[in-house]
Amino acid sequence: MTTPSDTEPLYAAVELGSDGFRLYVASCVDGAVRVLATLSEPLRLGAELDADGGFKADAMRRALDCLRRFRATLEPWRPRAVRVVASSALRMARNAPTFFPAAQAAIGHPVDLIGPEEEGRLVYLGVAAGLTGARERRLVLDIGSGSTELAVGCGERIERVQSYGVGALRHGLAFFGDGIAPSAFEAALESSRSRFVDAGAAPGMRGWERAYGACGSVRMLAELAGELLPAARPLYAGRLYALRRVLIENGELARIAARWPQPGRAAQVAGGLAMLLALVEELGIDAVLPSQAGLRAGVIRELHLRAQAGAPDGTSRGTPGATHYRESA
């Protein structure tokens, strides 16, 4: 936890993701997001849907308890503005109309159920805020748990956002429910290639010296590469194929996963690796650089920009692509 300057206005971003809930309290100094406090709880709601496609009662209880703790954490900071965003993955749940009003009451702020283009836009803004090179045309990859967004822009100007309704968790559970077999991985990779082939065919989308991976999947794969492969940073394409050999063909992922407490984590990592390899192939990416910034940093950056532009409270209500849930009177 960092002590803020008395002159720095504070903002808070809360992300309700299918893999976990996360909180940032931050300021924005010279365009860069300065994180002062962060909390994260791996709730994995996307893996805990019942047979009818709804959140299980225990999962909803844990999620609401988490949001009440976030609310208690936020109160002493007294941020100028708070934005709570839920990714499109949470829209799939049958009982989402019940969950979101309860979530809003628990956190004490409106909840924005954002669409895929809005998600990709905010992720890009978060990554751009932490980079130099205003004239660099860049590609940002966000392989989430339930969906994948590709964003291309120059500086903070966004050219295009493409979204795909599959993420590492969903892909992993579809192909690796019975274990991490090489044949299953090849099937997952071929499925990923077919999903992303249109992205590579789009004008201006092929041939990248580097791309930025703004997601836990890329960061986890980078950590595993650093542990298992020599000189593995950044994630060059050749290193990704070497990582595949070690993790999948040699069975190292199954051995590593034995020490992870979350069930299904190995399947999620394998799903993310298949999707990242397909993106590297289809988009002609030489290397993927893990980024610590993403959706929450983008929310903070936008709240700050709106405050500078004179928005009354710095909030981003009415943002295109967001559905706003409000408590009943």
PDB file of C-alpha atoms in Angstrom, residues 5-278:
ATOM      1  CA  SER A   5       0.112  12.886  -2.267  1.00  0.00           C
ATOM      2  CA  ASP A   6      -2.327  15.393  -0.793  1.00  0.00           C
ATOM      3  CA  THR A   7      -2.769  16.921  -4.250  1.00  0.00           C
ATOM      4  CA  GLU A   8      -3.510  13.706  -6.133  1.00  0.00           C
ATOM      5  CA  PRO A   9      -7.208  12.907  -6.621  1.00  0.00           C
ATOM      6  CA  LEU A  10      -7.923   9.238  -6.043  1.00  0.00           C
ATOM      7  CA  TYR A  11     -10.052   6.943  -8.170  1.00  0.00           C
ATOM      8  CA  ALA A  12     -11.213   3.362  -7.723  1.00  0.00           C
ATOM      9  CA  ALA A  13     -11.884   0.616 -10.247  1.00  0.00           C
ATOM     10  CA  VAL A  14     -13.654  -2.620  -9.350  1.00  0.00           C
ATOM     11  CA  GLU A  15     -13.651  -5.453 -11.887  1.00  0.00           C
ATOM     12  CA  LEU A  16     -16.184  -8.278 -11.623  1.00  0.00           C
ATOM     13  CA  GLY A  17     -14.663 -10.987 -13.794  1.00  0.00           C
ATOM     14  CA  SER A  18     -15.600 -14.593 -14.323  1.00  0.00           C
ATOM     15  CA  ASP A  19     -12.238 -15.650 -12.858  1.00  0.00           C
ATOM     16  CA  GLY A  20     -12.172 -13.267  -9.894  1.00  0.00           C
ATOM     17  CA  PHE A  21     -13.076  -9.865  -8.461  1.00  0.00           C
ATOM     18  CA  ARG A  22     -10.362  -7.201  -8.294  1.00  0.00           C
ATOM     19  CA  LEU A  23     -10.039  -3.708  -6.858  1.00  0.00           C
ATOM     20  CA  TYR A  24      -7.680  -0.825  -7.619  1.00  0.00           C
ATOM     21  CA  VAL A  25      -7.356   2.432  -5.712  1.00  0.00           C
ATOM     22  CA  ALA A  26      -5.093   4.684  -7.757  1.00  0.00           C
ATOM     23  CA  SER A  27      -4.163   8.153  -8.889  1.00  0.00           C
ATOM     24  CA  CYS A  28      -3.125   9.276 -12.348  1.00  0.00           C
ATOM     25  CA  VAL A  29       0.116  11.291 -12.552  1.00  0.00           C
ATOM     26  CA  ASP A  30       1.437  12.604 -15.875  1.00  0.00           C
ATOM     27  CA  GLY A  31      -0.759  10.124 -17.703  1.00  0.00           C
ATOM     28  CA  ALA A  32       0.528   7.115 -15.726  1.00  0.00           C
ATOM     29  CA  VAL A  33      -1.658   5.129 -13.335  1.00  0.00           C
ATOM     30  CA  ARG A  34      -0.154   4.991  -9.833  1.00  0.00           C
ATOM     31  CA  VAL A  35      -1.710   2.116  -7.880  1.00  0.00           C
ATOM     32  CA  LEU A  36      -2.005   2.770  -4.144  1.00  0.00           C
ATOM     33  CA  ALA A  37      -3.997  -0.257  -3.022  1.00  0.00           C
ATOM     34  CA  THR A  38      -5.151  -3.444  -4.675  1.00  0.00           C
ATOM     35  CA  LEU A  39      -7.249  -6.434  -3.668  1.00  0.00           C
ATOM     36  CA  SER A  40      -8.023  -9.612  -5.566  1.00  0.00           C
ATOM     37  CA  GLU A  41     -10.191 -12.641  -4.786  1.00  0.00           C
ATOM     38  CA  PRO A  42     -10.154 -15.671  -7.160  1.00  0.00           C
ATOM     39  CA  LEU A  43     -13.865 -16.483  -7.049  1.00  0.00           C
ATOM     40  CA  ARG A  44     -13.914 -18.297 -10.436  1.00  0.00           C
ATOM     41  CA  LEU A  45     -17.630 -17.705 -10.998  1.00  0.00           C
ATOM     42  CA  GLY A  46     -17.289 -18.736 -14.634  1.00  0.00           C
ATOM     43  CA  ALA A  47     -16.420 -22.267 -13.537  1.00  0.00           C
ATOM     44  CA  GLU A  48     -19.212 -22.480 -10.967  1.00  0.00           C
ATOM     45  CA  LEU A  49     -22.396 -22.349 -13.024  1.00  0.00           C
ATOM     46  CA  ASP A  50     -25.044 -24.919 -12.210  1.00  0.00           C
ATOM     47  CA  ALA A  51     -26.643 -27.312 -14.698  1.00  0.00           C
ATOM     48  CA  ASP A  52     -29.114 -24.601 -15.750  1.00  0.00           C
ATOM     49  CA  GLY A  53     -26.389 -22.020 -16.398  1.00  0.00           C
ATOM     50  CA  GLY A  54     -26.895 -19.962 -13.244  1.00  0.00           C
ATOM     51  CA  PHE A  55     -24.578 -18.975 -10.404  1.00  0.00           C
ATOM     52  CA  LYS A  56     -24.712 -21.455  -7.555  1.00  0.00           C
ATOM     53  CA  ALA A  57     -26.056 -20.106  -4.268  1.00  0.00           C
ATOM     54  CA  ASP A  58     -22.708 -20.559  -2.490  1.00  0.00           C
ATOM     55  CA  ALA A  59     -20.838 -18.812  -5.317  1.00  0.00           C
ATOM     56  CA  MET A  60     -23.228 -15.846  -5.153  1.00  0.00           C
ATOM     57  CA  ARG A  61     -22.848 -15.633  -1.378  1.00  0.00           C
ATOM     58  CA  ARG A  62     -19.034 -15.589  -1.634  1.00  0.00           C
ATOM     59  CA  ALA A  63     -19.176 -12.979  -4.399  1.00  0.00           C
ATOM     60  CA  LEU A  64     -21.418 -10.653  -2.380  1.00  0.00           C
ATOM     61  CA  ASP A  65     -19.284 -11.115   0.751  1.00  0.00           C
ATOM     62  CA  CYS A  66     -16.248 -10.137  -1.348  1.00  0.00           C
ATOM     63  CA  LEU A  67     -17.965  -6.961  -2.557  1.00  0.00           C
ATOM     64  CA  ARG A  68     -18.869  -5.966   0.998  1.00  0.00           C
ATOM     65  CA  ARG A  69     -15.203  -6.317   1.942  1.00  0.00           C
ATOM     66  CA  PHE A  70     -14.245  -4.198  -1.060  1.00  0.00           C
ATOM     67  CA  ARG A  71     -16.728  -1.549   0.068  1.00  0.00           C
ATOM     68  CA  ALA A  72     -15.206  -1.472   3.554  1.00  0.00           C
ATOM     69  CA  THR A  73     -11.733  -1.158   2.009  1.00  0.00           C
ATOM     70  CA  LEU A  74     -12.809   1.732  -0.213  1.00  0.00           C
ATOM     71  CA  GLU A  75     -14.457   3.862   2.453  1.00  0.00           C
ATOM     72  CA  PRO A  76     -11.291   5.148   4.209  1.00  0.00           C
ATOM     73  CA  TRP A  77      -9.762   6.176   0.870  1.00  0.00           C
ATOM     74  CA  ARG A  78     -12.727   8.381  -0.103  1.00  0.00           C
ATOM     75  CA  PRO A  79     -11.977   8.214  -3.857  1.00  0.00           C
ATOM     76  CA  ARG A  80     -13.231  11.033  -6.033  1.00  0.00           C
ATOM     77  CA  ALA A  81     -14.946   8.528  -8.355  1.00  0.00           C
ATOM     78  CA  VAL A  82     -15.608   4.790  -8.395  1.00  0.00           C
ATOM     79  CA  ARG A  83     -16.518   2.667 -11.372  1.00  0.00           C
ATOM     80  CA  VAL A  84     -17.582  -0.976 -11.039  1.00  0.00           C
ATOM     81  CA  VAL A  85     -17.443  -2.969 -14.279  1.00  0.00           C
ATOM     82  CA  ALA A  86     -18.545  -6.522 -15.015  1.00  0.00           C
ATOM     83  CA  SER A  87     -17.252  -8.263 -18.100  1.00  0.00           C
ATOM     84  CA  SER A  88     -19.555  -9.776 -20.655  1.00  0.00           C
ATOM     85  CA  ALA A  89     -18.745 -13.262 -19.330  1.00  0.00           C
ATOM     86  CA  LEU A  90     -21.015 -12.604 -16.347  1.00  0.00           C
ATOM     87  CA  ARG A  91     -23.900 -11.810 -18.683  1.00  0.00           C
ATOM     88  CA  MET A  92     -24.226 -15.507 -19.544  1.00  0.00           C
ATOM     89  CA  ALA A  93     -25.527 -16.514 -16.119  1.00  0.00           C
ATOM     90  CA  ARG A  94     -29.242 -17.299 -16.035  1.00  0.00           C
ATOM     91  CA  ASN A  95     -29.705 -15.551 -12.686  1.00  0.00           C
ATOM     92  CA  ALA A  96     -27.617 -12.453 -13.546  1.00  0.00           C
ATOM     93  CA  PRO A  97     -30.727 -10.200 -13.201  1.00  0.00           C
ATOM     94  CA  THR A  98     -30.833 -11.262  -9.544  1.00  0.00           C
ATOM     95  CA  PHE A  99     -27.097 -11.138  -8.972  1.00  0.00           C
ATOM     96  CA  PHE A 100     -26.324  -7.675 -10.322  1.00  0.00           C
ATOM     97  CA  PRO A 101     -28.764  -5.661  -8.155  1.00  0.00           C
ATOM     98  CA  ALA A 102     -27.489  -7.575  -5.114  1.00  0.00           C
ATOM     99  CA  ALA A 103     -23.909  -6.848  -6.182  1.00  0.00           C
ATOM    100  CA  GLN A 104     -24.724  -3.161  -6.532  1.00  0.00           C
ATOM    101  CA  ALA A 105     -26.192  -3.073  -3.032  1.00  0.00           C
ATOM    102  CA  ALA A 106     -23.137  -4.873  -1.631  1.00  0.00           C
ATOM    103  CA  ILE A 107     -20.528  -2.576  -3.208  1.00  0.00           C
ATOM    104  CA  GLY A 108     -22.603   0.596  -2.855  1.00  0.00           C
ATOM    105  CA  HIS A 109     -22.057   1.810  -6.434  1.00  0.00           C
ATOM    106  CA  PRO A 110     -23.731   1.263  -9.823  1.00  0.00           C
ATOM    107  CA  VAL A 111     -22.512  -1.793 -11.719  1.00  0.00           C
ATOM    108  CA  ASP A 112     -21.744  -1.447 -15.435  1.00  0.00           C
ATOM    109  CA  LEU A 113     -22.129  -4.657 -17.420  1.00  0.00           C
ATOM    110  CA  ILE A 114     -19.825  -3.696 -20.256  1.00  0.00           C
ATOM    111  CA  GLY A 115     -19.869  -5.052 -23.766  1.00  0.00           C
ATOM    112  CA  PRO A 116     -16.841  -6.566 -25.517  1.00  0.00           C
ATOM    113  CA  GLU A 117     -15.872  -3.425 -27.442  1.00  0.00           C
ATOM    114  CA  GLU A 118     -15.937  -1.358 -24.261  1.00  0.00           C
ATOM    115  CA  GLU A 119     -13.861  -3.997 -22.486  1.00  0.00           C
ATOM    116  CA  GLY A 120     -11.256  -4.027 -25.253  1.00  0.00           C
ATOM    117  CA  ARG A 121     -11.159  -0.223 -25.328  1.00  0.00           C
ATOM    118  CA  LEU A 122     -10.562   0.056 -21.584  1.00  0.00           C
ATOM    119  CA  VAL A 123      -7.892  -2.652 -21.633  1.00  0.00           C
ATOM    120  CA  TYR A 124      -6.081  -0.813 -24.422  1.00  0.00           C
ATOM    121  CA  LEU A 125      -6.225   2.481 -22.497  1.00  0.00           C
ATOM    122  CA  GLY A 126      -4.791   0.759 -19.432  1.00  0.00           C
ATOM    123  CA  VAL A 127      -1.870  -0.696 -21.354  1.00  0.00           C
ATOM    124  CA  ALA A 128      -1.214   2.544 -23.250  1.00  0.00           C
ATOM    125  CA  ALA A 129      -1.066   4.519 -19.998  1.00  0.00           C
ATOM    126  CA  GLY A 130       1.965   2.510 -18.935  1.00  0.00           C
ATOM    127  CA  LEU A 131       3.897   2.737 -22.209  1.00  0.00           C
ATOM    128  CA  THR A 132       6.104   5.311 -23.826  1.00  0.00           C
ATOM    129  CA  GLY A 133       6.197   5.863 -27.561  1.00  0.00           C
ATOM    130  CA  ALA A 134       3.122   7.878 -28.428  1.00  0.00           C
ATOM    131  CA  ARG A 135       3.588   7.169 -32.151  1.00  0.00           C
ATOM    132  CA  GLU A 136       3.937   3.415 -31.814  1.00  0.00           C
ATOM    133  CA  ARG A 137       1.159   1.457 -33.484  1.00  0.00           C
ATOM    134  CA  ARG A 138       0.477  -1.383 -31.078  1.00  0.00           C
ATOM    135  CA  LEU A 139      -1.557  -4.529 -30.654  1.00  0.00           C
ATOM    136  CA  VAL A 140      -3.004  -5.452 -27.258  1.00  0.00           C
ATOM    137  CA  LEU A 141      -4.207  -8.989 -26.542  1.00  0.00           C
ATOM    138  CA  ASP A 142      -6.605  -9.726 -23.715  1.00  0.00           C
ATOM    139  CA  ILE A 143      -7.252 -13.463 -23.374  1.00  0.00           C
ATOM    140  CA  GLY A 144      -9.701 -13.386 -20.508  1.00  0.00           C
ATOM    141  CA  SER A 145     -11.457 -16.265 -18.815  1.00  0.00           C
ATOM    142  CA  GLY A 146     -14.658 -15.985 -20.832  1.00  0.00           C
ATOM    143  CA  SER A 147     -13.793 -13.843 -23.874  1.00  0.00           C
ATOM    144  CA  THR A 148     -10.851 -12.523 -25.887  1.00  0.00           C
ATOM    145  CA  GLU A 149     -10.352  -8.978 -27.125  1.00  0.00           C
ATOM    146  CA  LEU A 150      -7.838  -7.663 -29.645  1.00  0.00           C
ATOM    147  CA  ALA A 151      -7.271  -3.907 -29.698  1.00  0.00           C
ATOM    148  CA  VAL A 152      -5.115  -1.946 -32.129  1.00  0.00           C
ATOM    149  CA  GLY A 153      -4.205   1.699 -31.773  1.00  0.00           C
ATOM    150  CA  CYS A 154      -1.517   4.359 -31.782  1.00  0.00           C
ATOM    151  CA  GLY A 155      -0.769   6.061 -28.486  1.00  0.00           C
ATOM    152  CA  GLU A 156      -4.143   6.435 -26.784  1.00  0.00           C
ATOM    153  CA  ARG A 157      -6.031   6.550 -30.093  1.00  0.00           C
ATOM    154  CA  ILE A 158      -7.834   3.250 -30.707  1.00  0.00           C
ATOM    155  CA  GLU A 159      -8.264   2.104 -34.292  1.00  0.00           C
ATOM    156  CA  ARG A 160     -10.226  -1.096 -33.843  1.00  0.00           C
ATOM    157  CA  VAL A 161     -11.404  -3.631 -31.275  1.00  0.00           C
ATOM    158  CA  GLN A 162     -12.303  -7.213 -32.149  1.00  0.00           C
ATOM    159  CA  SER A 163     -13.936  -9.557 -29.649  1.00  0.00           C
ATOM    160  CA  TYR A 164     -14.332 -13.323 -29.592  1.00  0.00           C
ATOM    161  CA  GLY A 165     -16.705 -15.183 -27.306  1.00  0.00           C
ATOM    162  CA  VAL A 166     -14.154 -17.626 -25.966  1.00  0.00           C
ATOM    163  CA  GLY A 167     -11.557 -17.266 -23.224  1.00  0.00           C
ATOM    164  CA  ALA A 168      -8.886 -19.383 -21.590  1.00  0.00           C
ATOM    165  CA  LEU A 169     -11.149 -20.864 -18.907  1.00  0.00           C
ATOM    166  CA  ARG A 170     -14.024 -21.710 -21.234  1.00  0.00           C
ATOM    167  CA  HIS A 171     -11.656 -23.073 -23.883  1.00  0.00           C
ATOM    168  CA  GLY A 172      -9.738 -25.097 -21.326  1.00  0.00           C
ATOM    169  CA  LEU A 173     -12.824 -26.688 -19.788  1.00  0.00           C
ATOM    170  CA  ALA A 174     -14.105 -27.589 -23.267  1.00  0.00           C
ATOM    171  CA  PHE A 175     -10.954 -29.467 -24.305  1.00  0.00           C
ATOM    172  CA  PHE A 176      -9.174 -30.537 -21.128  1.00  0.00           C
ATOM    173  CA  GLY A 177     -11.916 -31.813 -18.846  1.00  0.00           C
ATOM    174  CA  ASP A 178     -10.337 -35.285 -18.968  1.00  0.00           C
ATOM    175  CA  GLY A 179      -6.725 -34.175 -18.602  1.00  0.00           C
ATOM    176  CA  ILE A 180      -3.972 -32.374 -20.514  1.00  0.00           C
ATOM    177  CA  ALA A 181      -3.291 -34.811 -23.363  1.00  0.00           C
ATOM    178  CA  PRO A 182      -1.252 -33.809 -26.451  1.00  0.00           C
ATOM    179  CA  SER A 183      -4.121 -34.877 -28.733  1.00  0.00           C
ATOM    180  CA  ALA A 184      -6.555 -32.672 -26.802  1.00  0.00           C
ATOM    181  CA  PHE A 185      -4.130 -29.753 -27.040  1.00  0.00           C
ATOM    182  CA  GLU A 186      -3.823 -30.169 -30.811  1.00  0.00           C
ATOM    183  CA  ALA A 187      -7.623 -30.089 -31.069  1.00  0.00           C
ATOM    184  CA  ALA A 188      -7.754 -26.951 -28.882  1.00  0.00           C
ATOM    185  CA  LEU A 189      -5.069 -25.294 -31.018  1.00  0.00           C
ATOM    186  CA  GLU A 190      -6.885 -26.107 -34.263  1.00  0.00           C
ATOM    187  CA  SER A 191     -10.141 -24.735 -32.826  1.00  0.00           C
ATOM    188  CA  SER A 192      -8.312 -21.541 -31.806  1.00  0.00           C
ATOM    189  CA  ARG A 193      -6.813 -21.158 -35.287  1.00  0.00           C
ATOM    190  CA  SER A 194     -10.247 -21.393 -36.875  1.00  0.00           C
ATOM    191  CA  ARG A 195     -11.611 -18.739 -34.502  1.00  0.00           C
ATOM    192  CA  PHE A 196      -8.843 -16.215 -35.161  1.00  0.00           C
ATOM    193  CA  VAL A 197      -8.279 -16.742 -38.877  1.00  0.00           C
ATOM    194  CA  ASP A 198     -10.535 -13.787 -39.719  1.00  0.00           C
ATOM    195  CA  ALA A 199      -8.441 -11.499 -37.485  1.00  0.00           C
ATOM    196  CA  GLY A 200      -5.287 -12.329 -39.444  1.00  0.00           C
ATOM    197  CA  ALA A 201      -7.071 -11.736 -42.744  1.00  0.00           C
ATOM    198  CA  ALA A 202      -8.204  -8.209 -41.780  1.00  0.00           C
ATOM    199  CA  PRO A 203      -6.227  -5.314 -43.331  1.00  0.00           C
ATOM    200  CA  GLY A 204      -3.385  -4.081 -41.144  1.00  0.00           C
ATOM    201  CA  MET A 205      -3.690  -6.889 -38.611  1.00  0.00           C
ATOM    202  CA  ARG A 206      -0.725  -9.082 -39.609  1.00  0.00           C
ATOM    203  CA  GLY A 207       2.974  -8.633 -38.958  1.00  0.00           C
ATOM    204  CA  TRP A 208       3.804  -7.463 -35.428  1.00  0.00           C
ATOM    205  CA  GLU A 209       7.295  -7.243 -33.976  1.00  0.00           C
ATOM    206  CA  ARG A 210       5.658  -7.360 -30.579  1.00  0.00           C
ATOM    207  CA  ALA A 211       2.241  -7.438 -28.986  1.00  0.00           C
ATOM    208  CA  TYR A 212       1.235  -6.643 -25.405  1.00  0.00           C
ATOM    209  CA  GLY A 213      -0.527  -9.320 -23.370  1.00  0.00           C
ATOM    210  CA  ALA A 214      -2.839  -7.600 -20.871  1.00  0.00           C
ATOM    211  CA  CYS A 215      -4.203 -10.686 -19.164  1.00  0.00           C
ATOM    212  CA  GLY A 216      -3.477 -13.220 -16.473  1.00  0.00           C
ATOM    213  CA  SER A 217      -3.070 -15.965 -19.083  1.00  0.00           C
ATOM    214  CA  VAL A 218      -0.054 -14.284 -20.677  1.00  0.00           C
ATOM    215  CA  ARG A 219       1.463 -13.368 -17.315  1.00  0.00           C
ATOM    216  CA  MET A 220       1.088 -16.956 -16.071  1.00  0.00           C
ATOM    217  CA  LEU A 221       2.660 -18.372 -19.236  1.00  0.00           C
ATOM    218  CA  ALA A 222       5.543 -15.904 -18.903  1.00  0.00           C
ATOM    219  CA  GLU A 223       6.088 -17.038 -15.312  1.00  0.00           C
ATOM    220  CA  LEU A 224       6.097 -20.696 -16.364  1.00  0.00           C
ATOM    221  CA  ALA A 225       8.502 -19.945 -19.223  1.00  0.00           C
ATOM    222  CA  GLY A 226      10.817 -18.153 -16.797  1.00  0.00           C
ATOM    223  CA  GLU A 227      10.706 -21.175 -14.496  1.00  0.00           C
ATOM    224  CA  LEU A 228      11.069 -23.898 -17.113  1.00  0.00           C
ATOM    225  CA  LEU A 229      12.990 -22.344 -20.020  1.00  0.00           C
ATOM    226  CA  PRO A 230      16.262 -20.395 -20.135  1.00  0.00           C
ATOM    227  CA  ALA A 231      16.142 -16.774 -21.314  1.00  0.00           C
ATOM    228  CA  ALA A 232      12.405 -16.945 -21.973  1.00  0.00           C
ATOM    229  CA  ARG A 233      11.432 -13.275 -21.713  1.00  0.00           C
ATOM    230  CA  PRO A 234       9.767 -11.845 -23.672  1.00  0.00           C
ATOM    231  CA  LEU A 235       7.592 -14.667 -24.998  1.00  0.00           C
ATOM    232  CA  TYR A 236       9.113 -15.097 -28.443  1.00  0.00           C
ATOM    233  CA  ALA A 237       7.126 -17.353 -30.759  1.00  0.00           C
ATOM    234  CA  GLY A 238       9.803 -20.052 -30.669  1.00  0.00           C
ATOM    235  CA  ARG A 239       9.756 -19.999 -26.874  1.00  0.00           C
ATOM    236  CA  LEU A 240       6.004 -20.528 -26.867  1.00  0.00           C
ATOM    237  CA  TYR A 241       6.419 -23.691 -28.919  1.00  0.00           C
ATOM    238  CA  ALA A 242       9.184 -24.812 -26.567  1.00  0.00           C
ATOM    239  CA  LEU A 243       6.846 -24.136 -23.653  1.00  0.00           C
ATOM    240  CA  ARG A 244       4.210 -26.278 -25.352  1.00  0.00           C
ATOM    241  CA  ARG A 245       6.667 -29.173 -25.594  1.00  0.00           C
ATOM    242  CA  VAL A 246       7.602 -28.929 -21.932  1.00  0.00           C
ATOM    243  CA  LEU A 247       4.116 -28.356 -20.538  1.00  0.00           C
ATOM    244  CA  ILE A 248       2.032 -30.565 -22.815  1.00  0.00           C
ATOM    245  CA  GLU A 249       4.151 -33.207 -24.559  1.00  0.00           C
ATOM    246  CA  ASN A 250       6.416 -33.751 -21.531  1.00  0.00           C
ATOM    247  CA  GLY A 251       3.519 -33.557 -19.038  1.00  0.00           C
ATOM    248  CA  GLU A 252       5.083 -30.825 -16.897  1.00  0.00           C
ATOM    249  CA  LEU A 253       1.805 -28.881 -16.602  1.00  0.00           C
ATOM    250  CA  ALA A 254       0.063 -31.758 -14.851  1.00  0.00           C
ATOM    251  CA  ARG A 255       2.915 -32.007 -12.342  1.00  0.00           C
ATOM    252  CA  ILE A 256       2.964 -28.268 -11.702  1.00  0.00           C
ATOM    253  CA  ALA A 257      -0.822 -28.124 -11.350  1.00  0.00           C
ATOM    254  CA  ALA A 258      -0.694 -30.587  -8.455  1.00  0.00           C
ATOM    255  CA  ARG A 259       0.480 -27.735  -6.212  1.00  0.00           C
ATOM    256  CA  TRP A 260      -2.240 -25.278  -7.330  1.00  0.00           C
ATOM    257  CA  PRO A 261      -5.267 -25.057  -5.010  1.00  0.00           C
ATOM    258  CA  GLN A 262      -7.808 -24.103  -7.684  1.00  0.00           C
ATOM    259  CA  PRO A 263      -9.407 -26.978  -9.592  1.00  0.00           C
ATOM    260  CA  GLY A 264      -9.402 -26.468 -13.323  1.00  0.00           C
ATOM    261  CA  ARG A 265      -6.397 -24.121 -13.284  1.00  0.00           C
ATOM    262  CA  ALA A 266      -4.311 -26.477 -15.442  1.00  0.00           C
ATOM    263  CA  ALA A 267      -7.086 -26.636 -18.040  1.00  0.00           C
ATOM    264  CA  GLN A 268      -7.261 -22.831 -18.063  1.00  0.00           C
ATOM    265  CA  VAL A 269      -3.492 -22.499 -18.600  1.00  0.00           C
ATOM    266  CA  ALA A 270      -3.561 -25.064 -21.415  1.00  0.00           C
ATOM    267  CA  GLY A 271      -6.526 -23.286 -23.002  1.00  0.00           C
ATOM    268  CA  GLY A 272      -4.723 -19.953 -22.784  1.00  0.00           C
ATOM    269  CA  LEU A 273      -1.565 -21.405 -24.343  1.00  0.00           C
ATOM    270  CA  ALA A 274      -3.532 -22.852 -27.273  1.00  0.00           C
ATOM    271  CA  MET A 275      -5.239 -19.514 -27.883  1.00  0.00           C
ATOM    272  CA  LEU A 276      -2.012 -17.506 -27.607  1.00  0.00           C
ATOM    273  CA  LEU A 277      -0.189 -19.799 -30.031  1.00  0.00           C
ATOM    274  CA  ALA A 278      -3.049 -19.451 -32.521  1.00  0.00           C
TER     275      ALA A 278
END
